[in-house]
Coordinates of C-alpha atoms in Angstrom, one line a residue:
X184 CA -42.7 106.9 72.6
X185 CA -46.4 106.7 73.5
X186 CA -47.7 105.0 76.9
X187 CA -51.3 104.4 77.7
X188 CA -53.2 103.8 80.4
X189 CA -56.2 101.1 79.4
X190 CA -56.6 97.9 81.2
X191 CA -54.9 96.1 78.0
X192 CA -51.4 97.7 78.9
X193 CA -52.3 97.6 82.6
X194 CA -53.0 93.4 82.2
X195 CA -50.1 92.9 79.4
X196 CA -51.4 89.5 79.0
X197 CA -54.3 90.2 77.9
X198 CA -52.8 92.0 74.5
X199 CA -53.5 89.1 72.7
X200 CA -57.4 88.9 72.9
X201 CA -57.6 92.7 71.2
X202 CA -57.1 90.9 67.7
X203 CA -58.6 87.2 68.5
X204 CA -59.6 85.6 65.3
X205 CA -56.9 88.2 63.0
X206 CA -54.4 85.1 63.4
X207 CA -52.1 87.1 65.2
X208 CA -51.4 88.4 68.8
X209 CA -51.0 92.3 68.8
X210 CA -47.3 93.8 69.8
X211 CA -47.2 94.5 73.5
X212 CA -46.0 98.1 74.4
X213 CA -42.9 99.8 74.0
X214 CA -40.9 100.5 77.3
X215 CA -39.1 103.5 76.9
X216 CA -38.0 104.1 80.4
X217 CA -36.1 101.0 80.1
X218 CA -34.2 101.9 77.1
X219 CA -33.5 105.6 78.9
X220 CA -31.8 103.3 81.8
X221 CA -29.6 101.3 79.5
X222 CA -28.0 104.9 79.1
X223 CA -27.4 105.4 83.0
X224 CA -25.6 102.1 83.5
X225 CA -23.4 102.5 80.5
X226 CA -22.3 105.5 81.7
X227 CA -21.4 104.5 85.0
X228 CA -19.3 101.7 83.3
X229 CA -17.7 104.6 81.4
X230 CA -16.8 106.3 84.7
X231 CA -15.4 102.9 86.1
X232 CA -13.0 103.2 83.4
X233 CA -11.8 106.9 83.5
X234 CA -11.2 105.8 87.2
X235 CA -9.3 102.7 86.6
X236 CA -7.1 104.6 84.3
X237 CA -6.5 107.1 86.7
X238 CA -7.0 110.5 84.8
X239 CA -7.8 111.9 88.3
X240 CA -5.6 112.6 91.2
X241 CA -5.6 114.1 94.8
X242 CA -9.6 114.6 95.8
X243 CA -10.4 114.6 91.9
X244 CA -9.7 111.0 92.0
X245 CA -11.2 110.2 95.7
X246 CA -14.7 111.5 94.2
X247 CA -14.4 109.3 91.2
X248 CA -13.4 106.5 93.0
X249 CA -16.7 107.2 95.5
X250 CA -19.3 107.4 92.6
X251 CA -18.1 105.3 89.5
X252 CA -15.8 102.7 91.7
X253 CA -18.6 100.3 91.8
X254 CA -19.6 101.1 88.2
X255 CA -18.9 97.3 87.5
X256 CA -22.3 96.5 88.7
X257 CA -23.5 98.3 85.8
X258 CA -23.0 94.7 84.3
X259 CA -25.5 93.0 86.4
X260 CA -27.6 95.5 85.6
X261 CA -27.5 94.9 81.6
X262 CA -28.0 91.0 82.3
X263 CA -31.1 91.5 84.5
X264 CA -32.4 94.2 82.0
X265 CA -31.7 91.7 79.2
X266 CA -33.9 88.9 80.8
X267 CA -36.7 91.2 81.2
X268 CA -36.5 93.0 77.4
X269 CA -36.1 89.7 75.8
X270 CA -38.8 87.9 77.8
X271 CA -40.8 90.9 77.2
X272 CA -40.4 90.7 73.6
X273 CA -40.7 87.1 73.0
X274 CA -42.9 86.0 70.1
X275 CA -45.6 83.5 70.6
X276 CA -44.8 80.8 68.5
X277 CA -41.1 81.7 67.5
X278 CA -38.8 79.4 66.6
X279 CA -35.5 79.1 67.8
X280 CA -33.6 79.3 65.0
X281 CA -35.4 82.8 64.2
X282 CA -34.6 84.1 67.4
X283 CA -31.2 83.2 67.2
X284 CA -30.8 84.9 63.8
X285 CA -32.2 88.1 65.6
X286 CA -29.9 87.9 68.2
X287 CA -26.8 87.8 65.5
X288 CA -28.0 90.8 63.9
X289 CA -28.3 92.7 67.2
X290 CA -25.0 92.1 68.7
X291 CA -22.5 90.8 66.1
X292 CA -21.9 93.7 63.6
X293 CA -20.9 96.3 66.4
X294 CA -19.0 93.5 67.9
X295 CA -17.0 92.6 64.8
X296 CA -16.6 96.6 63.5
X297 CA -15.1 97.4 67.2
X298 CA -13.4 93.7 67.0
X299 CA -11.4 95.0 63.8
X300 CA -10.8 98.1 65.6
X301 CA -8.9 96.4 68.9
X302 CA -6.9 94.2 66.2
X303 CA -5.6 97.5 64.3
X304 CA -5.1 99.1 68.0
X305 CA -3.0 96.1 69.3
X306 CA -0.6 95.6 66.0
X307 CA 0.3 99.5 65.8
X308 CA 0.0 100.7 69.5
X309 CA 2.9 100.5 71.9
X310 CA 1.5 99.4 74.8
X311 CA -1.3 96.8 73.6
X312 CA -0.9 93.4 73.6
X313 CA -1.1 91.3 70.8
X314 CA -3.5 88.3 71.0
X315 CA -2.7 84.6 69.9
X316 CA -4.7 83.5 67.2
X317 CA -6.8 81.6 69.2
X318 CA -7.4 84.3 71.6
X319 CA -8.6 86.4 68.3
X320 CA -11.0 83.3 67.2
X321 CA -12.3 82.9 71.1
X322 CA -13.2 86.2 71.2
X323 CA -14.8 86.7 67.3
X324 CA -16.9 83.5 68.5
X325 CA -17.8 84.9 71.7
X326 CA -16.3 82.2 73.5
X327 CA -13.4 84.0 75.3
X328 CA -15.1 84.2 78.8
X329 CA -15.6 80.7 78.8
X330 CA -11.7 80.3 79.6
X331 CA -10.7 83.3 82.5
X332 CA -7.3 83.7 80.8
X333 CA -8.7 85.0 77.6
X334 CA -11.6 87.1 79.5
X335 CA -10.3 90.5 78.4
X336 CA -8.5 89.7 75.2
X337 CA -8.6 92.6 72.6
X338 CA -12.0 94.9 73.3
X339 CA -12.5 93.8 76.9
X340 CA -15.6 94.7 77.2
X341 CA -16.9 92.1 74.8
X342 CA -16.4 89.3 77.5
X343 CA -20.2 89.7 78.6
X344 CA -21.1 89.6 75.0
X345 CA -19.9 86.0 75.6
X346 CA -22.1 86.0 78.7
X347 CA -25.4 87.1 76.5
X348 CA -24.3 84.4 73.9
X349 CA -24.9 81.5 76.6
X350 CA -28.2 83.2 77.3
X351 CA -29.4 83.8 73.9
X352 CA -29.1 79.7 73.4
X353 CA -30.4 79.1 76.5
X354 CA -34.0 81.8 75.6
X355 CA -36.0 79.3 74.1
X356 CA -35.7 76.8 76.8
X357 CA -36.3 79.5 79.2
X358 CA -39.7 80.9 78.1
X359 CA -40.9 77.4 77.8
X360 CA -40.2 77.1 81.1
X361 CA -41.4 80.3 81.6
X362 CA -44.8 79.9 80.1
X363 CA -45.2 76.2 81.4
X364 CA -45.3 78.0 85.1
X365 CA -48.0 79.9 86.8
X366 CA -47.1 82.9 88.4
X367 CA -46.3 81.1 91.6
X368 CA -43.5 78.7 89.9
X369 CA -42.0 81.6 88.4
X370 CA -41.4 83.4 91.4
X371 CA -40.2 80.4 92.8
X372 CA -37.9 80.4 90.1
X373 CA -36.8 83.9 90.7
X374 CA -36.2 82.9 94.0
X375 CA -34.1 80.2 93.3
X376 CA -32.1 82.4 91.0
X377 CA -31.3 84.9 94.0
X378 CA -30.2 82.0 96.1
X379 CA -28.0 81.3 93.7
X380 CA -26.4 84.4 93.5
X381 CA -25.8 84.2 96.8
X382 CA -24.2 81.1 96.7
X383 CA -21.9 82.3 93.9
X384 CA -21.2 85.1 95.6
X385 CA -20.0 83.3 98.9
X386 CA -18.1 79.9 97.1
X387 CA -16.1 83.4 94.9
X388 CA -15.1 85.1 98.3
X389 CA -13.8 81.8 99.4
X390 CA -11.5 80.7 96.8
X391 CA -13.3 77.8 95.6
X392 CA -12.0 77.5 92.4
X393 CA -9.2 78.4 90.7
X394 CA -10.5 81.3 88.9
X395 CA -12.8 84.1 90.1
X396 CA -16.5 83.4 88.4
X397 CA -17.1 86.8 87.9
X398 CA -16.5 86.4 83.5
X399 CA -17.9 82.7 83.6
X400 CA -21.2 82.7 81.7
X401 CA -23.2 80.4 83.8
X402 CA -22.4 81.9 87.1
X403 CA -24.3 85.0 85.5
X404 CA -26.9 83.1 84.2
X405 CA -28.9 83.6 87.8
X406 CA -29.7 87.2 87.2
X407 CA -30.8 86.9 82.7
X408 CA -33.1 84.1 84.6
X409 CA -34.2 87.1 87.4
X410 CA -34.9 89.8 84.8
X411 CA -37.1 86.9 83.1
X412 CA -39.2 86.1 85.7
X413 CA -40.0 89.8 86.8
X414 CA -41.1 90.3 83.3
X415 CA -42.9 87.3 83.1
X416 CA -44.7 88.6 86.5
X417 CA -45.5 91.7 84.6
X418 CA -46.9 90.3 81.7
X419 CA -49.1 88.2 84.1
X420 CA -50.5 91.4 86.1
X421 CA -48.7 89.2 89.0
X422 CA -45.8 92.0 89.9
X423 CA -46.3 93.4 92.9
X424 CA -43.1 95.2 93.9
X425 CA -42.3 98.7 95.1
X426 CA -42.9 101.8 92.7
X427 CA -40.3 103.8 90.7
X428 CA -38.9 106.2 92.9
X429 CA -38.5 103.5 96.0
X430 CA -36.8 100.8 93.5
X431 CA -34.3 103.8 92.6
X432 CA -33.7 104.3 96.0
X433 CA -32.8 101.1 96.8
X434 CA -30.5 100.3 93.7
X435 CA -28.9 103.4 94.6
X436 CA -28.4 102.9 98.3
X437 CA -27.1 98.7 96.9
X438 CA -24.7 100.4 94.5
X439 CA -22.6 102.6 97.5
X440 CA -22.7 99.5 99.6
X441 CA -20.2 97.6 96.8
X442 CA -17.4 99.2 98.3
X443 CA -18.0 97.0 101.6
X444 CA -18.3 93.6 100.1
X445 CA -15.8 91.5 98.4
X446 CA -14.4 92.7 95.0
X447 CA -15.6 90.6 92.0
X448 CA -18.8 88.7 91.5
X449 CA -19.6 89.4 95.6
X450 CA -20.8 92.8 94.3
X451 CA -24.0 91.7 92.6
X452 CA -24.9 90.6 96.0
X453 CA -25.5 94.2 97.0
X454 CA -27.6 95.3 93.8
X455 CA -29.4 92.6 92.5
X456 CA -32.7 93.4 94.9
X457 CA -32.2 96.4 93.8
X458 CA -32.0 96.3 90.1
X459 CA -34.9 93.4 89.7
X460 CA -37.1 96.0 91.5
X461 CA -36.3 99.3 89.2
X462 CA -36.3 97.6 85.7
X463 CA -40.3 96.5 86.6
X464 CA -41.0 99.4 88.4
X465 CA -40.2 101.1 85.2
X466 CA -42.1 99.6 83.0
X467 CA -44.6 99.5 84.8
X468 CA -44.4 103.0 85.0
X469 CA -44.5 103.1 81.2
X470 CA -47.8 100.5 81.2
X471 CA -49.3 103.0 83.1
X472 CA -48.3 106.4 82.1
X473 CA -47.1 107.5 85.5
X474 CA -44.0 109.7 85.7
X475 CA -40.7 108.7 84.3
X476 CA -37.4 110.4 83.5
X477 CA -35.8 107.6 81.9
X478 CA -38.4 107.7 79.4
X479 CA -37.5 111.7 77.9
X480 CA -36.7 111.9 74.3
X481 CA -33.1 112.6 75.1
X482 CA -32.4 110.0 77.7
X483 CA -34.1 107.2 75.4
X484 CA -31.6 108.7 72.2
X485 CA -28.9 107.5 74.4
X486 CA -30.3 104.9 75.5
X487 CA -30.5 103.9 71.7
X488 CA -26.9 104.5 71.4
X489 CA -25.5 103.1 74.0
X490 CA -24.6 99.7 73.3
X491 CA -22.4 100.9 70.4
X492 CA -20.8 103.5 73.4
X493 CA -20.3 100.7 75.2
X494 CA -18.5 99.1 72.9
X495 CA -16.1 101.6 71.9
X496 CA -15.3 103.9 75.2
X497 CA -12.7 101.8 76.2
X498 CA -11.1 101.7 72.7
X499 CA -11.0 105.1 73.1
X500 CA -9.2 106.0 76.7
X501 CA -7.1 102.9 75.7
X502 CA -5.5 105.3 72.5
X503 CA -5.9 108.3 74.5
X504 CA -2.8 106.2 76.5
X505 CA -0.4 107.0 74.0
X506 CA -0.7 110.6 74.8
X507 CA -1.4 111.1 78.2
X508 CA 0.7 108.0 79.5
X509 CA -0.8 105.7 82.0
X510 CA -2.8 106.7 85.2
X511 CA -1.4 109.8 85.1
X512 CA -3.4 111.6 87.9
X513 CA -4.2 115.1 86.6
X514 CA -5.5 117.9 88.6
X515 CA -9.5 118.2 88.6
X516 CA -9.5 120.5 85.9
X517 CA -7.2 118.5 83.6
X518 CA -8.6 115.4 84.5
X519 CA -12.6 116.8 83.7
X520 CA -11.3 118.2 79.9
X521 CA -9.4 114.9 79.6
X522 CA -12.5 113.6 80.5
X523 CA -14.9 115.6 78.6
X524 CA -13.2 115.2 75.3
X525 CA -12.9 111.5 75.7
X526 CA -16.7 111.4 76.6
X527 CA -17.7 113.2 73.3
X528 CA -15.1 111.5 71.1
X529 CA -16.7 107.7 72.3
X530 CA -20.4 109.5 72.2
X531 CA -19.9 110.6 68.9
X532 CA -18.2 107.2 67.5
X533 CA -21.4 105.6 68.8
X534 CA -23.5 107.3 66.8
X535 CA -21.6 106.4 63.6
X536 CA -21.3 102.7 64.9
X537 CA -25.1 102.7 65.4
X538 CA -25.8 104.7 62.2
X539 CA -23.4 103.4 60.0
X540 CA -23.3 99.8 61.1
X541 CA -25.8 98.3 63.9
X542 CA -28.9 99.8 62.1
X543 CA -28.2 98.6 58.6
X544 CA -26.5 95.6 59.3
X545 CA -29.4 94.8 61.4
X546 CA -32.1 95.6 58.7
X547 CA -29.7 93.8 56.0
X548 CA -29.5 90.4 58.2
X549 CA -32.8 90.5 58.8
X550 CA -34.3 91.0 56.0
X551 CA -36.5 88.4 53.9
X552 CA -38.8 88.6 51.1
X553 CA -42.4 88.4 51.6
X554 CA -45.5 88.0 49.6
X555 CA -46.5 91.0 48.4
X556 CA -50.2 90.6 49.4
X557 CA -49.3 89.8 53.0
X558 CA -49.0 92.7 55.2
X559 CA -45.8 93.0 57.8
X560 CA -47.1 92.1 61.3
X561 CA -46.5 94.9 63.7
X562 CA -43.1 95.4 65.1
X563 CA -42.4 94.6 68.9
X564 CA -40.5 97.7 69.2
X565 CA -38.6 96.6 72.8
X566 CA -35.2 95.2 72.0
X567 CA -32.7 93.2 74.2
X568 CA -30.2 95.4 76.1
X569 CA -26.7 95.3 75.5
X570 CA -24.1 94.7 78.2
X571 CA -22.0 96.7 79.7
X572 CA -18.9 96.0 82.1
X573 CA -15.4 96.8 82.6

């Protein structure tokens, strides 16, 4: 991944004006560091889960509980970091329909492969429910967070799939919004998002409806909208937040106050300052080539995979029920090799979902014939995140 330090990458807006005239605006900059992230919340997620099937007992499990019990934030994370990459990413004079079509080929072969996966898993295992047929349909469409009954149906962890589905059709009216406002209505924008938040988070610790609003696509809405307006700040030369290494600190120090707050959608009250200052601060970091750990080869490797492991790790401890029964509470050494060999078996089934079917089902669905004397525009190599949640 290459970074660069000229005042092009350090103004992103100005990327266009390198190629005035050639009829077409150049690809702004890769942000590794952001892709190296994705890894780090999808691995917390995975550690939610080995906690909530309780593979560890005694102190084994008190430790688990203290670092990977608020690991559900890792999904407010992935719908803050989608705003931003997608916002980022957003093609000058796209149309809708073309985004959409990108958006299919992202998300839905993974989702379907791993789909087919939790329908063999529920008819064969013992302790798996079987869905309805309209549970099945809901969830194939993406529309099974919509109704909170449904919300974890099959893969679970496909519910905020449905959430990235409401805010894939609502993009395009976004970044015209977006680009209609100056850097001050944007930020008023992001502020109105936070408030909102806040508000969501309250009316859900009160019982104001039925059903918590945690699943409910539009009540995440607020932070896709966030991560879009920071970007949008960025690509203005308008963000003015703290650097890498103090945005860390304060997700960090956001993520171990979730244990104090509410459970459910309260939580995102605690990290949302936090994660709408790293995911800038790290690309900013990557605009100008100051130091990064998210952005090493190996970290951005998993980061490339980790949408697929997100997508099967809980397919996997689910099987690894049958043998080890359910929360079974090992010892700290039982529980770490139950652990361990879980870890590589979903790490390694990532990489055959990603190589096998999210890369060429992508490059399949998206591709189109062209004449042969035009030459492919460059690539904009940042894609949107994938989600990750319990």
């Amino acid at each position: 991944m290459t970074t660069a330090t000229t005042p092009a990458l350090r103004t992103p807006a100005r990327a266009g004006a390198a190629t005035a005239g050639s009829g077409a605006p150049a690809a702004l900059p890769s942000l590794p560091s952001l892709t190296g992230l994705r890894w780090m919340a999808a691995l917390l997620v995975f550690g939610l889960h080995v906690h909530n099937f309780g593979w560890f007992g005694g102190t084994g499990g008190r430790l688990v509980s203290w670092a990977f019990g608020a690991g559900a934030t890792g999904v407010s994370f992935f719908f803050v970091l989608s705003g931003f990459v997608l916002t980022w990413s957003a093609r000058p004079r796209d149309r809708a329909l073309a985004f959409w079509r990108r958006r299919v080929a992202r998300i839905y072969p993974v989702h379907l492969a791993t789909l087919a996966v939790a329908l063999v898993m529920a008819c064969t295992l013992t302790h798996q429910a079987r869905p309805t047929a309209k549970q099945t349909l809901g969830n194939a469409l993406l529309l099974h967070s919509w109704w909170r009954p449904w919300w974890q149906t099959l893969n679970p962890v496909s519910w905020s799939l449905a959430c990235e589905a409401f805010f894939y059709a609502a993009f395009p009216l976004l970044i015209l919004l977006l680009r209609r406002l100056g850097a001050r209505g944007s930020a008023a924008l992001g502020g109105l998002s936070v408030a909102a938040v806040l508000l969501l988070a309250w009316a859900d610790a009160h019982h104001w409806w039925t059903y918590s609003v945690y699943s409910f696509p539009a009540a995440r809405l607020p932070e896709f909208v966030l991560g879009a307006v920071t970007a949008r700040l960025v690509l203005l030369g308008r963000w003015r937040g703290p650097g890498l290494e103090a945005s860390l600190a304060l997700a960090v120090i956001g993520y171990f106050m979730v244990p104090q707050v509410t459970p459910g959608y309260s939580a995102t009250v605690c990290t949302i300052a936090g994660f709408a200052l790293l995911i800038p601060a790290a690309a900013v970091a990557d605009l100008h080539g100051l130091p990064s750990l998210w952005r090493r080869r190996r970290m951005v490797r998993l980061g490339e995979l980790s949408f697929a492991f997100y997508m099967v790790h809980l397919l996997v401890l689910r099987a690894a029920t049958e043998f080890l029964g359910k929360k079974p509470h090992f010892g700290a050494l039982a529980g770490l090799a139950v652990t361990a060999a879980a870890f590589t078996v979903s790490l390694a089934l990532s990489w055959v979902l990603y190589e096998g079917v999210e890369r060429p089902a992508r490059r399949l669905l998206l591709r189109r014939r062209r004449p042969s004397a035009q030459p492919d525009p460059a690539p904009v190599r940042s894609e949107a995140p994938a989600p990750a949640r319990d």
